[in-house]
Coordinates of C-alpha atoms in Angstrom, one line a residue:
M28 CA 0.1 0.3 -0.2
A29 CA 1.5 3.6 -1.2
V30 CA 2.4 5.7 2.0
K31 CA 0.0 8.9 1.4
N32 CA 2.4 12.8 2.1
L33 CA 0.7 13.7 5.7
L34 CA -1.8 15.9 5.5
K35 CA -0.8 20.3 6.5
K36 CA -2.6 19.6 10.5
E37 CA -0.4 16.1 10.5
R38 CA 2.3 18.2 9.5
V39 CA 2.2 20.9 12.4
E40 CA 1.3 18.3 14.7
F41 CA 4.2 16.0 13.9
I42 CA 6.8 19.1 13.3
L43 CA 5.1 20.9 16.8
Q44 CA 6.0 17.2 18.2
R45 CA 9.2 16.2 16.5
L46 CA 10.9 19.3 17.5
E47 CA 10.0 19.1 20.9
E48 CA 11.5 15.9 21.4
L49 CA 14.9 17.2 20.2
Y50 CA 15.2 20.8 21.7
P51 CA 13.4 20.3 24.7
E52 CA 15.5 23.8 25.5
T53 CA 15.7 26.8 23.9
P54 CA 18.8 28.8 24.5
V55 CA 18.8 32.4 22.7
P56 CA 21.8 31.5 20.4
L57 CA 22.9 34.8 20.7
D58 CA 24.8 36.4 24.4
H59 CA 23.0 39.0 26.1
K60 CA 22.8 40.4 29.5
D61 CA 19.4 42.7 29.1
P62 CA 17.4 43.7 26.3
Y63 CA 19.6 46.5 24.3
T64 CA 22.5 44.1 24.3
L65 CA 20.1 41.4 23.0
L66 CA 18.9 44.6 20.2
V67 CA 22.3 44.8 19.8
A68 CA 23.2 41.5 19.3
V69 CA 20.6 41.1 16.8
L70 CA 21.1 44.4 14.3
L71 CA 24.6 42.6 14.0
S72 CA 23.4 38.9 13.1
A73 CA 22.6 40.7 9.9
Q74 CA 24.2 38.9 7.2
C75 CA 26.3 36.9 9.5
T76 CA 26.4 34.0 11.8
D77 CA 25.3 34.0 16.0
E78 CA 28.7 32.4 16.3
R79 CA 30.7 35.6 14.9
V80 CA 28.3 37.6 16.4
N81 CA 29.4 36.1 20.1
Q82 CA 32.9 36.5 19.0
V83 CA 32.6 40.0 18.1
T84 CA 30.4 41.1 21.4
P85 CA 32.7 41.0 24.2
A86 CA 34.9 43.7 23.1
L87 CA 31.8 45.9 22.4
W88 CA 31.1 45.6 25.4
Q89 CA 33.7 46.4 26.7
L90 CA 33.2 49.7 24.7
A91 CA 29.7 50.3 26.3
D92 CA 27.5 47.7 27.0
N93 CA 24.2 50.3 28.2
P94 CA 22.7 53.2 25.4
R95 CA 24.4 56.2 27.6
D96 CA 28.1 55.0 27.3
M97 CA 27.2 54.0 23.7
A98 CA 26.0 57.0 22.9
K99 CA 29.0 58.5 23.4
V100 CA 31.2 56.2 21.5
P101 CA 32.4 57.9 18.3
V102 CA 30.9 55.5 15.3
E103 CA 34.5 54.9 13.9
K104 CA 35.2 52.7 17.5
I105 CA 32.4 51.1 17.2
K106 CA 32.8 50.1 13.1
E107 CA 36.4 48.6 13.8
V108 CA 34.9 46.8 16.4
I109 CA 32.7 44.9 14.7
R110 CA 34.2 44.9 11.3
P111 CA 34.5 41.0 11.7
C112 CA 30.1 41.4 11.3
G113 CA 30.3 42.3 7.8
L114 CA 28.5 45.9 6.8
S115 CA 29.9 47.5 9.3
P116 CA 30.1 51.2 8.4
Q117 CA 25.8 50.6 8.2
K118 CA 25.7 48.6 11.2
S119 CA 28.2 51.5 13.8
K120 CA 25.7 53.9 13.2
A121 CA 22.8 52.1 13.5
I122 CA 24.2 51.5 17.4
S123 CA 25.4 55.0 17.7
K124 CA 21.9 56.8 17.0
L125 CA 19.8 54.3 18.1
S126 CA 21.5 54.9 22.0
Q127 CA 21.4 57.8 21.6
I128 CA 17.3 57.6 20.5
L129 CA 17.1 55.4 23.0
V130 CA 18.9 58.1 26.3
N131 CA 16.8 61.0 24.4
E132 CA 13.2 59.4 23.8
Y133 CA 13.0 56.5 26.4
H134 CA 14.7 57.2 29.2
G135 CA 18.2 54.9 28.1
K136 CA 15.5 51.8 27.9
V137 CA 14.5 49.3 25.4
P138 CA 10.9 50.0 24.6
E139 CA 8.9 47.1 25.1
N140 CA 6.4 48.1 21.9
M141 CA 6.7 46.6 18.7
A142 CA 6.1 49.5 16.8
A143 CA 8.5 52.0 18.6
L144 CA 11.0 49.1 18.2
E145 CA 10.6 49.3 14.3
T146 CA 11.3 53.5 14.0
L147 CA 14.7 53.0 15.1
P148 CA 17.9 52.6 12.6
G149 CA 19.0 49.1 11.6
V150 CA 15.9 48.0 13.1
G151 CA 13.6 45.8 10.9
H152 CA 10.4 43.8 11.9
K153 CA 12.2 40.6 12.5
T154 CA 14.7 42.4 15.3
A155 CA 12.2 43.9 16.5
S156 CA 10.2 40.5 16.6
V157 CA 13.6 38.8 18.2
V158 CA 13.3 41.2 20.5
M159 CA 9.8 41.0 21.7
S160 CA 10.2 37.9 21.8
Q161 CA 13.1 36.9 23.4
A162 CA 13.7 39.7 25.7
F163 CA 10.6 40.6 26.6
G164 CA 8.3 37.4 26.4
H165 CA 6.1 38.8 24.3
P166 CA 4.8 36.3 21.5
A167 CA 6.2 36.7 18.1
F168 CA 7.0 34.5 15.3
P169 CA 10.0 36.4 14.1
V170 CA 10.9 34.8 10.0
D171 CA 14.7 34.9 8.9
T172 CA 15.5 33.2 5.8
H173 CA 16.6 29.4 7.2
I174 CA 12.6 29.7 8.5
H175 CA 11.4 30.9 5.7
R176 CA 12.9 28.3 3.2
L177 CA 12.3 25.4 5.5
A178 CA 8.5 26.9 6.2
Q179 CA 8.2 26.5 2.5
R180 CA 9.7 22.6 2.7
W181 CA 7.4 21.4 4.9
G182 CA 4.3 22.8 3.3
L183 CA 3.6 25.0 5.3
T184 CA 3.7 28.5 3.5
S185 CA 3.7 29.5 -0.3
G186 CA 6.5 31.2 0.2
K187 CA 6.2 34.2 -2.1
N188 CA 7.8 36.7 0.6
V189 CA 9.0 36.9 4.4
A190 CA 5.8 38.8 5.6
Q191 CA 3.8 35.8 4.3
T192 CA 5.2 33.4 5.9
E193 CA 5.2 34.8 9.6
K194 CA 1.4 35.0 8.8
D195 CA 1.2 31.4 7.6
L196 CA 3.6 30.2 10.1
K197 CA 0.9 32.3 13.1
R198 CA -1.9 30.9 11.9
L199 CA -0.8 27.3 11.5
F200 CA 0.8 26.8 15.1
P201 CA -0.4 27.9 18.6
R202 CA 0.0 31.3 19.9
D203 CA 1.9 29.9 22.7
K204 CA 4.3 28.2 21.4
W205 CA 5.4 31.2 18.8
N206 CA 8.6 31.9 20.8
K207 CA 10.1 28.6 21.4
L208 CA 9.0 27.2 17.9
H209 CA 11.2 29.7 16.3
L210 CA 14.2 29.1 17.7
Q211 CA 13.6 25.0 17.8
I212 CA 12.9 25.7 13.5
I213 CA 16.4 27.5 13.1
F214 CA 18.0 24.4 15.2
Y215 CA 16.5 22.0 13.2
G216 CA 17.4 23.7 10.2
R217 CA 21.3 24.3 11.3
E218 CA 21.8 20.6 12.4
Y219 CA 19.2 18.7 9.8
C220 CA 17.7 20.9 7.0
S221 CA 20.4 23.0 6.0
A222 CA 20.3 25.0 2.6
R223 CA 23.4 23.2 1.2
G224 CA 22.4 19.8 3.7
C225 CA 18.8 19.5 2.5
D226 CA 17.2 19.9 -0.1
G227 CA 13.3 18.7 0.7
T228 CA 14.1 15.0 0.8
V229 CA 16.9 14.0 3.0
C230 CA 16.0 15.4 6.3
E231 CA 13.9 13.3 8.9
I232 CA 11.2 15.7 8.9
C233 CA 10.9 16.5 5.2
T234 CA 11.0 12.9 4.6
T235 CA 7.7 11.8 7.0
C236 CA 6.1 15.2 5.9
Y237 CA 6.1 14.3 2.1
P238 CA 7.2 10.5 1.5
N239 CA 6.3 11.0 -2.1
R240 CA 8.2 13.6 -2.8
K241 CA 10.8 12.2 -5.3
N242 CA 12.2 15.8 -6.5
P243 CA 14.1 18.4 -4.6
K244 CA 11.7 21.0 -3.3
K245 CA 12.6 24.5 -5.0
T246 CA 12.1 26.9 -2.5
K247 CA 11.5 30.7 -3.4
K248 CA 13.6 33.2 -2.0
A249 CA 12.8 35.9 0.8

Protein backbone atom coordinates (compact mmCIF):
# COMPACT_ATOMS: atom_id res chain seq x y z
CA MET A 1 0.00 0.00 0.00
CA ALA A 2 1.36 3.41 -1.03
CA VAL A 3 2.45 5.76 1.75
CA LYS A 4 0.61 9.06 1.58
CA ASN A 5 2.03 12.51 2.12
CA LEU A 6 0.77 13.97 5.40
CA LEU A 7 -2.10 16.45 5.38
CA LYS A 8 -1.24 19.97 6.56
CA LYS A 9 -2.83 19.40 10.01
CA GLU A 10 -0.80 16.17 10.40
CA ARG A 11 2.38 17.94 9.32
CA VAL A 12 1.84 20.69 11.90
CA GLU A 13 1.27 18.13 14.68
CA PHE A 14 4.30 16.03 13.70
CA ILE A 15 6.60 19.08 13.41
CA LEU A 16 5.56 20.39 16.84
CA GLN A 17 6.04 16.99 18.47
CA ARG A 18 9.37 16.13 16.79
CA LEU A 19 10.94 19.54 17.42
CA GLU A 20 9.90 19.38 21.08
CA GLU A 21 11.58 15.95 21.37
CA LEU A 22 14.77 17.19 19.68
CA TYR A 23 14.97 20.61 21.36
CA PRO A 24 13.19 20.65 24.72
CA GLU A 25 15.46 23.56 25.74
CA THR A 26 15.87 26.59 23.49
CA PRO A 27 18.64 28.88 24.75
CA VAL A 28 18.88 32.15 22.81
CA PRO A 29 21.87 31.68 20.44
CA LEU A 30 23.09 35.29 20.81
CA ASP A 31 24.93 36.05 24.05
CA HIS A 32 23.32 38.98 25.87
CA LYS A 33 22.44 40.14 29.38
CA ASP A 34 19.48 42.49 28.85
CA PRO A 35 17.16 43.86 26.13
CA TYR A 36 19.74 46.42 24.95
CA THR A 37 22.59 43.96 24.44
CA LEU A 38 20.18 41.56 22.70
CA LEU A 39 18.94 44.35 20.41
CA VAL A 40 22.49 45.24 19.38
CA ALA A 41 23.48 41.57 18.95
CA VAL A 42 20.46 40.88 16.71
CA LEU A 43 21.24 43.98 14.64
CA LEU A 44 24.82 42.70 14.21
CA SER A 45 23.60 39.25 13.16
CA ALA A 46 22.18 40.53 9.84
CA GLN A 47 24.10 38.64 7.11
CA CYS A 48 26.42 37.28 9.80
CA THR A 49 26.51 34.06 11.85
CA ASP A 50 25.51 34.04 15.53
CA GLU A 51 28.92 32.50 16.33
CA ARG A 52 30.73 35.45 14.78
CA VAL A 53 28.51 37.93 16.62
CA ASN A 54 29.25 36.17 19.93
CA GLN A 55 32.99 36.46 19.19
CA VAL A 56 32.69 40.21 18.52
CA THR A 57 30.28 41.42 21.21
CA PRO A 58 32.54 40.95 24.28
CA ALA A 59 34.93 43.61 22.88
CA LEU A 60 31.95 45.84 22.05
CA TRP A 61 30.53 45.52 25.58
CA GLN A 62 33.94 46.55 26.93
CA LEU A 63 33.53 49.80 24.99
CA ALA A 64 29.93 50.21 26.17
CA ASP A 65 27.14 47.84 27.20
CA ASN A 66 24.31 50.35 27.66
CA PRO A 67 22.75 53.15 25.56
CA ARG A 68 24.13 56.05 27.63
CA ASP A 69 27.74 54.92 27.30
CA MET A 70 27.38 53.72 23.69
CA ALA A 71 25.95 57.09 22.62
CA LYS A 72 29.27 58.67 23.64
CA VAL A 73 31.49 56.21 21.71
CA PRO A 74 32.70 57.56 18.32
CA VAL A 75 31.11 55.71 15.38
CA GLU A 76 34.61 54.94 14.00
CA LYS A 77 35.49 53.10 17.20
CA ILE A 78 32.30 51.02 17.06
CA LYS A 79 32.98 50.26 13.37
CA GLU A 80 36.49 49.04 14.17
CA VAL A 81 35.24 46.53 16.75
CA ILE A 82 32.30 45.16 14.75
CA ARG A 83 34.11 44.96 11.37
CA PRO A 84 34.23 41.10 11.40
CA CYS A 85 30.40 41.05 11.34
CA GLY A 86 30.24 42.73 7.92
CA LEU A 87 28.28 45.84 6.90
CA SER A 88 30.17 47.67 9.66
CA PRO A 89 29.68 51.21 8.26
CA GLN A 90 25.87 50.90 8.35
CA LYS A 91 25.70 48.84 11.55
CA SER A 92 28.03 51.14 13.53
CA LYS A 93 25.96 54.21 12.56
CA ALA A 94 22.73 52.40 13.48
CA ILE A 95 24.09 51.30 16.90
CA SER A 96 25.26 54.83 17.68
CA LYS A 97 22.04 56.52 16.53
CA LEU A 98 19.64 54.08 18.18
CA SER A 99 21.58 54.42 21.45
CA GLN A 100 21.15 58.21 21.29
CA ILE A 101 17.41 57.81 20.57
CA LEU A 102 16.99 55.40 23.51
CA VAL A 103 18.65 57.93 25.81
CA ASN A 104 16.77 60.97 24.49
CA GLU A 105 13.32 59.45 23.98
CA TYR A 106 13.07 56.32 26.14
CA HIS A 107 15.05 57.15 29.33
CA GLY A 108 17.85 54.82 28.20
CA LYS A 109 15.52 51.79 28.02
CA VAL A 110 14.61 49.57 25.06
CA PRO A 111 10.88 50.09 24.41
CA GLU A 112 8.68 47.05 25.00
CA ASN A 113 6.66 47.94 21.95
CA MET A 114 6.84 46.54 18.42
CA ALA A 115 5.99 49.76 16.57
CA ALA A 116 8.50 51.81 18.62
CA LEU A 117 11.26 49.23 18.05
CA GLU A 118 10.67 49.27 14.29
CA THR A 119 11.30 53.04 14.17
CA LEU A 120 14.86 52.61 15.52
CA PRO A 121 17.73 52.82 12.99
CA GLY A 122 18.81 49.40 11.68
CA VAL A 123 15.87 47.64 13.35
CA GLY A 124 13.53 45.90 10.92
CA HIS A 125 10.47 43.79 11.64
CA LYS A 126 12.47 40.59 12.23
CA THR A 127 14.87 42.23 14.71
CA ALA A 128 11.97 43.85 16.56
CA SER A 129 10.18 40.47 16.69
CA VAL A 130 13.25 38.77 18.19
CA VAL A 131 13.54 41.44 20.89
CA MET A 132 9.82 41.30 21.70
CA SER A 133 9.87 37.49 21.98
CA GLN A 134 13.26 36.80 23.53
CA ALA A 135 13.85 39.89 25.68
CA PHE A 136 10.28 40.60 26.77
CA GLY A 137 8.48 37.27 26.31
CA HIS A 138 5.71 38.60 24.03
CA PRO A 139 4.43 36.10 21.44
CA ALA A 140 6.13 36.81 18.11
CA PHE A 141 7.33 34.68 15.21
CA PRO A 142 10.51 36.18 13.75
CA VAL A 143 11.07 34.71 10.27
CA ASP A 144 14.59 34.68 8.89
CA THR A 145 15.76 33.08 5.63
CA HIS A 146 16.20 29.66 7.35
CA ILE A 147 12.64 29.56 8.71
CA HIS A 148 11.34 30.87 5.36
CA ARG A 149 13.09 27.99 3.55
CA LEU A 150 11.97 25.26 5.96
CA ALA A 151 8.36 26.46 6.03
CA GLN A 152 8.29 26.01 2.24
CA ARG A 153 9.94 22.59 2.36
CA TRP A 154 7.38 21.47 4.94
CA GLY A 155 4.43 22.80 2.93
CA LEU A 156 3.40 25.36 5.54
CA THR A 157 3.48 28.42 3.24
CA SER A 158 3.52 29.37 -0.41
CA GLY A 159 6.71 31.29 0.40
CA LYS A 160 6.03 34.48 -1.58
CA ASN A 161 8.01 36.47 1.04
CA VAL A 162 8.94 36.42 4.74
CA ALA A 163 5.89 38.54 5.67
CA GLN A 164 3.55 35.95 4.12
CA THR A 165 5.47 33.09 5.75
CA GLU A 166 5.16 34.78 9.16
CA LYS A 167 1.37 35.17 8.70
CA ASP A 168 0.99 31.54 7.63
CA LEU A 169 3.03 30.16 10.54
CA LYS A 170 1.17 32.30 13.07
CA ARG A 171 -2.10 30.96 11.72
CA LEU A 172 -0.98 27.30 11.85
CA PHE A 173 0.75 27.11 15.24
CA PRO A 174 -0.62 27.93 18.72
CA ARG A 175 0.34 31.41 19.91
CA ASP A 176 1.90 30.08 23.13
CA LYS A 177 4.37 28.00 21.07
CA TRP A 178 5.66 30.76 18.77
CA ASN A 179 8.67 31.99 20.77
CA LYS A 180 10.07 28.54 21.40
CA LEU A 181 9.14 27.13 18.00
CA HIS A 182 10.95 29.84 16.06
CA LEU A 183 14.19 28.84 17.81
CA GLN A 184 13.48 25.11 17.44
CA ILE A 185 13.05 25.53 13.67
CA ILE A 186 16.34 27.49 13.46
CA PHE A 187 18.18 24.79 15.44
CA TYR A 188 16.69 22.02 13.28
CA GLY A 189 17.53 23.90 10.08
CA ARG A 190 21.15 24.27 11.12
CA GLU A 191 21.53 20.66 12.21
CA TYR A 192 19.42 18.64 9.76
CA CYS A 193 17.76 20.75 7.06
CA SER A 194 20.38 23.27 5.96
CA ALA A 195 20.35 25.04 2.58
CA ARG A 196 22.87 22.56 1.14
CA GLY A 197 22.38 19.56 3.45
CA CYS A 198 18.74 18.92 2.54
CA ASP A 199 16.71 19.71 -0.56
CA GLY A 200 13.35 18.65 0.81
CA THR A 201 14.03 14.92 0.30
CA VAL A 202 16.73 14.18 2.91
CA CYS A 203 15.99 15.13 6.54
CA GLU A 204 13.56 13.34 8.84
CA ILE A 205 10.85 16.02 8.88
CA CYS A 206 10.89 16.47 5.08
CA THR A 207 10.72 12.71 4.41
CA THR A 208 8.05 12.10 7.07
CA CYS A 209 5.84 14.94 5.81
CA TYR A 210 6.40 14.08 2.14
CA PRO A 211 7.35 10.40 1.74
CA ASN A 212 6.30 10.54 -1.94
CA ARG A 213 8.37 13.60 -2.83
CA LYS A 214 10.79 12.48 -5.54
CA ASN A 215 12.31 15.75 -6.70
CA PRO A 216 14.09 18.46 -4.71
CA LYS A 217 11.75 21.15 -3.37
CA LYS A 218 12.63 24.45 -4.97
CA THR A 219 12.28 27.23 -2.43
CA LYS A 220 11.55 30.87 -3.24
CA LYS A 221 14.03 33.33 -1.83
CA ALA A 222 12.84 35.72 0.84
